[in-house]
PDB file of C-alpha atoms in Angstrom:
ATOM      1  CA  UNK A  25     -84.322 -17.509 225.802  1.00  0.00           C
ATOM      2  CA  UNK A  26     -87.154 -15.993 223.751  1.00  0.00           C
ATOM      3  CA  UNK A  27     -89.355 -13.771 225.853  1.00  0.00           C
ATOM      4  CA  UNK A  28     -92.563 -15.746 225.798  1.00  0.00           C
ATOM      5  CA  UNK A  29     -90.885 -18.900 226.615  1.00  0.00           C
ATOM      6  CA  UNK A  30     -89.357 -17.390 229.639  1.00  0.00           C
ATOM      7  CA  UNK A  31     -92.443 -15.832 230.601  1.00  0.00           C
ATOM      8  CA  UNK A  32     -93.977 -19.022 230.561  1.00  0.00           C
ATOM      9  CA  UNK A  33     -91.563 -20.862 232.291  1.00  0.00           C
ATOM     10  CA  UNK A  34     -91.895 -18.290 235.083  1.00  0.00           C
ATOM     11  CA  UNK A  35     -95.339 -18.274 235.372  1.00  0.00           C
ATOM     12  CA  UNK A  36     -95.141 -22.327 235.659  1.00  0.00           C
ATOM     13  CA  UNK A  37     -93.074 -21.629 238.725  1.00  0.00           C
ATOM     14  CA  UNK A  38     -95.042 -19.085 240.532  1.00  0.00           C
ATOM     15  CA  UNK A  39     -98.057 -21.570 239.952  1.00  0.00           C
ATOM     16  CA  UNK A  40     -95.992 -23.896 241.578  1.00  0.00           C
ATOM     17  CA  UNK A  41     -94.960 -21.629 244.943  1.00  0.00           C
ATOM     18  CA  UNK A  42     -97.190 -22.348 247.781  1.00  0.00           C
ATOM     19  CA  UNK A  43     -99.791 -19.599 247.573  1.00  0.00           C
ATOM     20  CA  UNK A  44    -101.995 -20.879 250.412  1.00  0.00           C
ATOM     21  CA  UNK A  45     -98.912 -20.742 252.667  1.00  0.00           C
ATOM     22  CA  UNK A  46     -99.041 -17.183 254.022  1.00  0.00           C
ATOM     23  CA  UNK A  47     -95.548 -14.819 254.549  1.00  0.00           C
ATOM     24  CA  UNK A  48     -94.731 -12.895 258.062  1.00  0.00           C
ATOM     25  CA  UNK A  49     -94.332  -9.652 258.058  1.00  0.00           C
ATOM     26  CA  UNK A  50     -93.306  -7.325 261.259  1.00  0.00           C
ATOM     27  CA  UNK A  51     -95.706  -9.982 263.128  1.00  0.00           C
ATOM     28  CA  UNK A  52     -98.308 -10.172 260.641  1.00  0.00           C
ATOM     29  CA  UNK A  53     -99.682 -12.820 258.326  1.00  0.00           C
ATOM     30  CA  UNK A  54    -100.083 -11.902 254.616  1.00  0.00           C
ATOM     31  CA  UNK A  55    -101.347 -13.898 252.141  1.00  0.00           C
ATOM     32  CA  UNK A  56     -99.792 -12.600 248.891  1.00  0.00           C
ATOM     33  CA  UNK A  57     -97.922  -9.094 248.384  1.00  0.00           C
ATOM     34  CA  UNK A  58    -101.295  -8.002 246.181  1.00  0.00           C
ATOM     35  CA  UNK A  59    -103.682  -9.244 249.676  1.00  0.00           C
ATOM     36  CA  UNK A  60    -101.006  -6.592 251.132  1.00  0.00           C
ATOM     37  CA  UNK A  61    -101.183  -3.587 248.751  1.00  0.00           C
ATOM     38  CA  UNK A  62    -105.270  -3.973 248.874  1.00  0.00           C
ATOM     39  CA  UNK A  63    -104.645  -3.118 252.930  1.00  0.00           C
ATOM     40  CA  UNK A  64    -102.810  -0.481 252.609  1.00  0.00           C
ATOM     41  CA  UNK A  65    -106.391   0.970 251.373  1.00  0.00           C
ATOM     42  CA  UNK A  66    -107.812   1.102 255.137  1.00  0.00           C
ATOM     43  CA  UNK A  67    -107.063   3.111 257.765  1.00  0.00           C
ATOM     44  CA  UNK A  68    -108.362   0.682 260.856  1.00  0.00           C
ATOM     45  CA  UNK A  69    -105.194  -1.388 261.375  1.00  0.00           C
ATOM     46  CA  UNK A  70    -107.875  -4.557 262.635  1.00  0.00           C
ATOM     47  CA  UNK A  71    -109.090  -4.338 259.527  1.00  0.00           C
ATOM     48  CA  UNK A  72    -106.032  -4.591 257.659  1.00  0.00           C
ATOM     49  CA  UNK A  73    -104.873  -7.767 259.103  1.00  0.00           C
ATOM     50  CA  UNK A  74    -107.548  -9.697 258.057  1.00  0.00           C
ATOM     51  CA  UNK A  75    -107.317  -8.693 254.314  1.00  0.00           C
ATOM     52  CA  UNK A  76    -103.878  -9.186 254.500  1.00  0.00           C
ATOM     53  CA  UNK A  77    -104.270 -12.890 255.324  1.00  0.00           C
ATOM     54  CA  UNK A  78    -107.399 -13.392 252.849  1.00  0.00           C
ATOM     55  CA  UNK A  79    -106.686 -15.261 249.154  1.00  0.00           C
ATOM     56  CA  UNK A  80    -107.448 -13.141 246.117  1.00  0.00           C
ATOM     57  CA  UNK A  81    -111.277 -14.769 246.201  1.00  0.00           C
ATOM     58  CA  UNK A  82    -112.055 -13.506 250.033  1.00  0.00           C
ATOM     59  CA  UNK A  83    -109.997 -10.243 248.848  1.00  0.00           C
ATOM     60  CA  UNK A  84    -112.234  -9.181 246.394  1.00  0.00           C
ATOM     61  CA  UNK A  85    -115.401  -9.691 249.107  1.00  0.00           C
ATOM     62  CA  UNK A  86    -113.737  -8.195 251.587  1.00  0.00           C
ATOM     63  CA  UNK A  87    -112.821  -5.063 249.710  1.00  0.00           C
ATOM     64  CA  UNK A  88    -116.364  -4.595 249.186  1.00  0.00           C
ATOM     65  CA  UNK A  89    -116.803  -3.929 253.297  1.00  0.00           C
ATOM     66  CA  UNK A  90    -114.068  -1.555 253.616  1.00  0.00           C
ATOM     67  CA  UNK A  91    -114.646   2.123 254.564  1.00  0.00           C
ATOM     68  CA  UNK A  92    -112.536   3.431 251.555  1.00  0.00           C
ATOM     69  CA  UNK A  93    -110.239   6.095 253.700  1.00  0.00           C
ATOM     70  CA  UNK A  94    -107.917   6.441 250.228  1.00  0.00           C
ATOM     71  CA  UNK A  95    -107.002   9.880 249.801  1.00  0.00           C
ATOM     72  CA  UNK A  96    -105.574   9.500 246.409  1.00  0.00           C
ATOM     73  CA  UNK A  97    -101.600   9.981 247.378  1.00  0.00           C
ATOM     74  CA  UNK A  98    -102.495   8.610 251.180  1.00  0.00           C
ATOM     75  CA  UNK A  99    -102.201   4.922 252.598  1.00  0.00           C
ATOM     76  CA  UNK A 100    -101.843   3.292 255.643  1.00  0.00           C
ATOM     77  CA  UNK A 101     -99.901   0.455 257.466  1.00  0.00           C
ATOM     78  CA  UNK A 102    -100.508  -0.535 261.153  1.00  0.00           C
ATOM     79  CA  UNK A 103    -101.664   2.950 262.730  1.00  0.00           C
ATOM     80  CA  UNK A 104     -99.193   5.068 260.272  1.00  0.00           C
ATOM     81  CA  UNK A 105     -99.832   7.006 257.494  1.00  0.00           C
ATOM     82  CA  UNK A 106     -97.901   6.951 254.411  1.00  0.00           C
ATOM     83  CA  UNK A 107     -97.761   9.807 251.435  1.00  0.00           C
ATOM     84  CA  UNK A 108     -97.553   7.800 248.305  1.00  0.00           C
ATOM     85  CA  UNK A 109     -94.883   9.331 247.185  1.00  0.00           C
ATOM     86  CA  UNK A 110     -92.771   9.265 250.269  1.00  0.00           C
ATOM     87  CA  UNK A 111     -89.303   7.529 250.371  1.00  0.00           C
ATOM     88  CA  UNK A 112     -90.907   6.047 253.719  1.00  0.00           C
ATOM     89  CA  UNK A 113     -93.925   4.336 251.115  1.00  0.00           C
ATOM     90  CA  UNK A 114     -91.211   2.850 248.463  1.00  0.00           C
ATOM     91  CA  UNK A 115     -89.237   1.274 252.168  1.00  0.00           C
ATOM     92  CA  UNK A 116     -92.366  -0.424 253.327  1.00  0.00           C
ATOM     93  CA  UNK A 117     -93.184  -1.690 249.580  1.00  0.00           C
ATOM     94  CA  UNK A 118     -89.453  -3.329 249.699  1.00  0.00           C
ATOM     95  CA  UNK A 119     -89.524  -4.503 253.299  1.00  0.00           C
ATOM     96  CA  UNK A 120     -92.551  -6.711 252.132  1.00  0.00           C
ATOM     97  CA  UNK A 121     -91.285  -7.896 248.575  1.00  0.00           C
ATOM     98  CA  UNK A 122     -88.403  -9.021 250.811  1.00  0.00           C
ATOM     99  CA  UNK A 123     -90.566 -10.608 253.151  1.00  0.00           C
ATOM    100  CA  UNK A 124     -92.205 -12.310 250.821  1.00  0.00           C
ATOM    101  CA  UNK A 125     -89.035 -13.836 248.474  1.00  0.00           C
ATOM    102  CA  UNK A 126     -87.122 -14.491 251.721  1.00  0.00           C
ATOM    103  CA  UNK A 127     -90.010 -16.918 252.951  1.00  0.00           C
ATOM    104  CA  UNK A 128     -91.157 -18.523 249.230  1.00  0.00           C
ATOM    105  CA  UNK A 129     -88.749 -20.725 247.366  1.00  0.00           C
ATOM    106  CA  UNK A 130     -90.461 -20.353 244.483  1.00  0.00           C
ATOM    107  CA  UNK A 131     -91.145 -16.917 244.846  1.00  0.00           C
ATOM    108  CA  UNK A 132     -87.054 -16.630 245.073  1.00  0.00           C
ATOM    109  CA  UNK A 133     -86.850 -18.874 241.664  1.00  0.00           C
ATOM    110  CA  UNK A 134     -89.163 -17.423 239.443  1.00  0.00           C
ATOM    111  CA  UNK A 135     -87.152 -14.032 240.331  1.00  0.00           C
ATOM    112  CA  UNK A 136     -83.994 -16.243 239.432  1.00  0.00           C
ATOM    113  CA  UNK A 137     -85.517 -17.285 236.349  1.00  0.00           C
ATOM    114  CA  UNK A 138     -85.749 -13.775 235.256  1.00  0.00           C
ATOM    115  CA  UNK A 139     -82.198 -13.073 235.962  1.00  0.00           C
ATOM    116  CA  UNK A 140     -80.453 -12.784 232.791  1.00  0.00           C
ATOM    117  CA  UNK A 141     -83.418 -10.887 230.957  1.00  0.00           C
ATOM    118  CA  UNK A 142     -84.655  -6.833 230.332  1.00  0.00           C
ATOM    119  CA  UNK A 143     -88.082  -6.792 232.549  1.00  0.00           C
ATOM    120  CA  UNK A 144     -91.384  -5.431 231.367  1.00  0.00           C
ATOM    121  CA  UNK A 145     -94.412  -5.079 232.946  1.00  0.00           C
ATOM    122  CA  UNK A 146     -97.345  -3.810 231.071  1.00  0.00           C
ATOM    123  CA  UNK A 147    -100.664  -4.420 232.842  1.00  0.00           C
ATOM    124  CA  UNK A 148     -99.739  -1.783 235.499  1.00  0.00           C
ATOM    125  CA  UNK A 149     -99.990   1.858 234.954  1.00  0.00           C
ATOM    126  CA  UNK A 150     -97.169   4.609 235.875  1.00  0.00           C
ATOM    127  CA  UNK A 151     -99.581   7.432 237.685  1.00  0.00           C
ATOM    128  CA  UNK A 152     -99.012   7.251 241.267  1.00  0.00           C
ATOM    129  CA  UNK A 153    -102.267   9.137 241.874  1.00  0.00           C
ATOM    130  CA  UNK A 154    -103.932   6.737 240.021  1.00  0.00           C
ATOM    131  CA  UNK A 155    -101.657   3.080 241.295  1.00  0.00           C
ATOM    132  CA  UNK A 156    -100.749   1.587 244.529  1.00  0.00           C
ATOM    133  CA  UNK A 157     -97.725   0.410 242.669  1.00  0.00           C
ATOM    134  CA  UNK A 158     -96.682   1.219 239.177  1.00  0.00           C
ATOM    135  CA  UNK A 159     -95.257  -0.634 236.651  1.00  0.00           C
ATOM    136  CA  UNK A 160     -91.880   0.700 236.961  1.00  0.00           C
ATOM    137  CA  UNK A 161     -91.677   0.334 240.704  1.00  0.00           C
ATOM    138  CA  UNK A 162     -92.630  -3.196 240.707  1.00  0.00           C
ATOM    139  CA  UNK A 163     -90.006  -3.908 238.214  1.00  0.00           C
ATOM    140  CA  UNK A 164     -87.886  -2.064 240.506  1.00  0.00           C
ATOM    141  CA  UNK A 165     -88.545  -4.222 243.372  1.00  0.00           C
ATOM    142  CA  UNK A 166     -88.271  -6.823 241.310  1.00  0.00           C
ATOM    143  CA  UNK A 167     -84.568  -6.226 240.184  1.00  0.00           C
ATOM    144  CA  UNK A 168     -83.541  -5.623 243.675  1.00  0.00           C
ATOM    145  CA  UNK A 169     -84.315  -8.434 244.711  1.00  0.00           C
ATOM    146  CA  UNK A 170     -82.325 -10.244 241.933  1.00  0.00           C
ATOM    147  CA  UNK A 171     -79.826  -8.651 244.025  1.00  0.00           C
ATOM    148  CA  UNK A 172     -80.226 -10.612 247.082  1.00  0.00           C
ATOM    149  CA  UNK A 173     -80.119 -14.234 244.673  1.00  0.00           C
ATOM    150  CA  UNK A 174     -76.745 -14.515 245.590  1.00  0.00           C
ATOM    151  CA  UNK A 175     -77.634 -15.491 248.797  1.00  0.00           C
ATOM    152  CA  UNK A 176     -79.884 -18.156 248.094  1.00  0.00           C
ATOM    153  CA  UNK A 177     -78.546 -19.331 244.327  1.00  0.00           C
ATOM    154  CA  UNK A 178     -74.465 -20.297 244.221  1.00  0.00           C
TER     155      UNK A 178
END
């Protein structure tokens, strides 16, 4: 199918998944992968947890009360630190995109949907200093979990 169309079509689906219904991950509650990457930001693991669980709205709010600890290249999870370029950063940024499609049908199918197509994401940018996650990583998550379809899609 023509790019647009399948763009659109996948869009329609993710509308569709159950946004309010949050994901577990190791024990916590998350909200959306994004609620996630906008905690890594904060140092104070209390703190964390409740943007985790917060919708995009509360999100941007809540970001406003945060001690900014980023050290550009520097985030943190739960009491640990993580380097942002660390193969240790890229493992906890898959453990939660798997989290997250393992838990949301939808999630799972507008992944599917995307299955037979090249992948482009261009509203990101590719500086890690500058990113939480790039373009091409989130692509990159993306495609591996089109990997793991098979176990959901015969």
């Amino acid at each position: 199918p023509e790019f647009k169309t399948l763009l659109g079509e996948v869009i329609n689906t993710y509308r569709k998944s159950d946004k309010t219904k949050p994901f577990n991950y190791k024990g916590y509650e998350i909200k959306t992968v994004n609620t996630f990457l906008s905690a890594l930001h904060s140092d104070n693991p209390e703190q964390q947890k409740a943007l985790a669980k917060m919708n995009e709205e509360e999100l941007k709010e809540g970001m406003k009360s945060v001690e900014m600890t980023y050290v550009p290249r520097k985030l943190h999870w739960n009491g640990e630190t993580f380097m942002r370029d660390s193969e240790k950063y890229d493992e906890l940024l898959s453990r939660a995109y798997k989290a997250r499609f393992e838990s949301d049908a939808n999630f799972r199918q507008a992944i599917y949907d995307t299955k037979n197509t090249h992948l482009i994401h261009s509203r990101g940018k590719n500086d890690i200093g500058r990113t939480i996650l790039t373009s091409n990583e989130f692509i990159e998550k993306i495609e591996g979990l089109r990997n793991l379809l098979g176990r959901f899609f015969k």
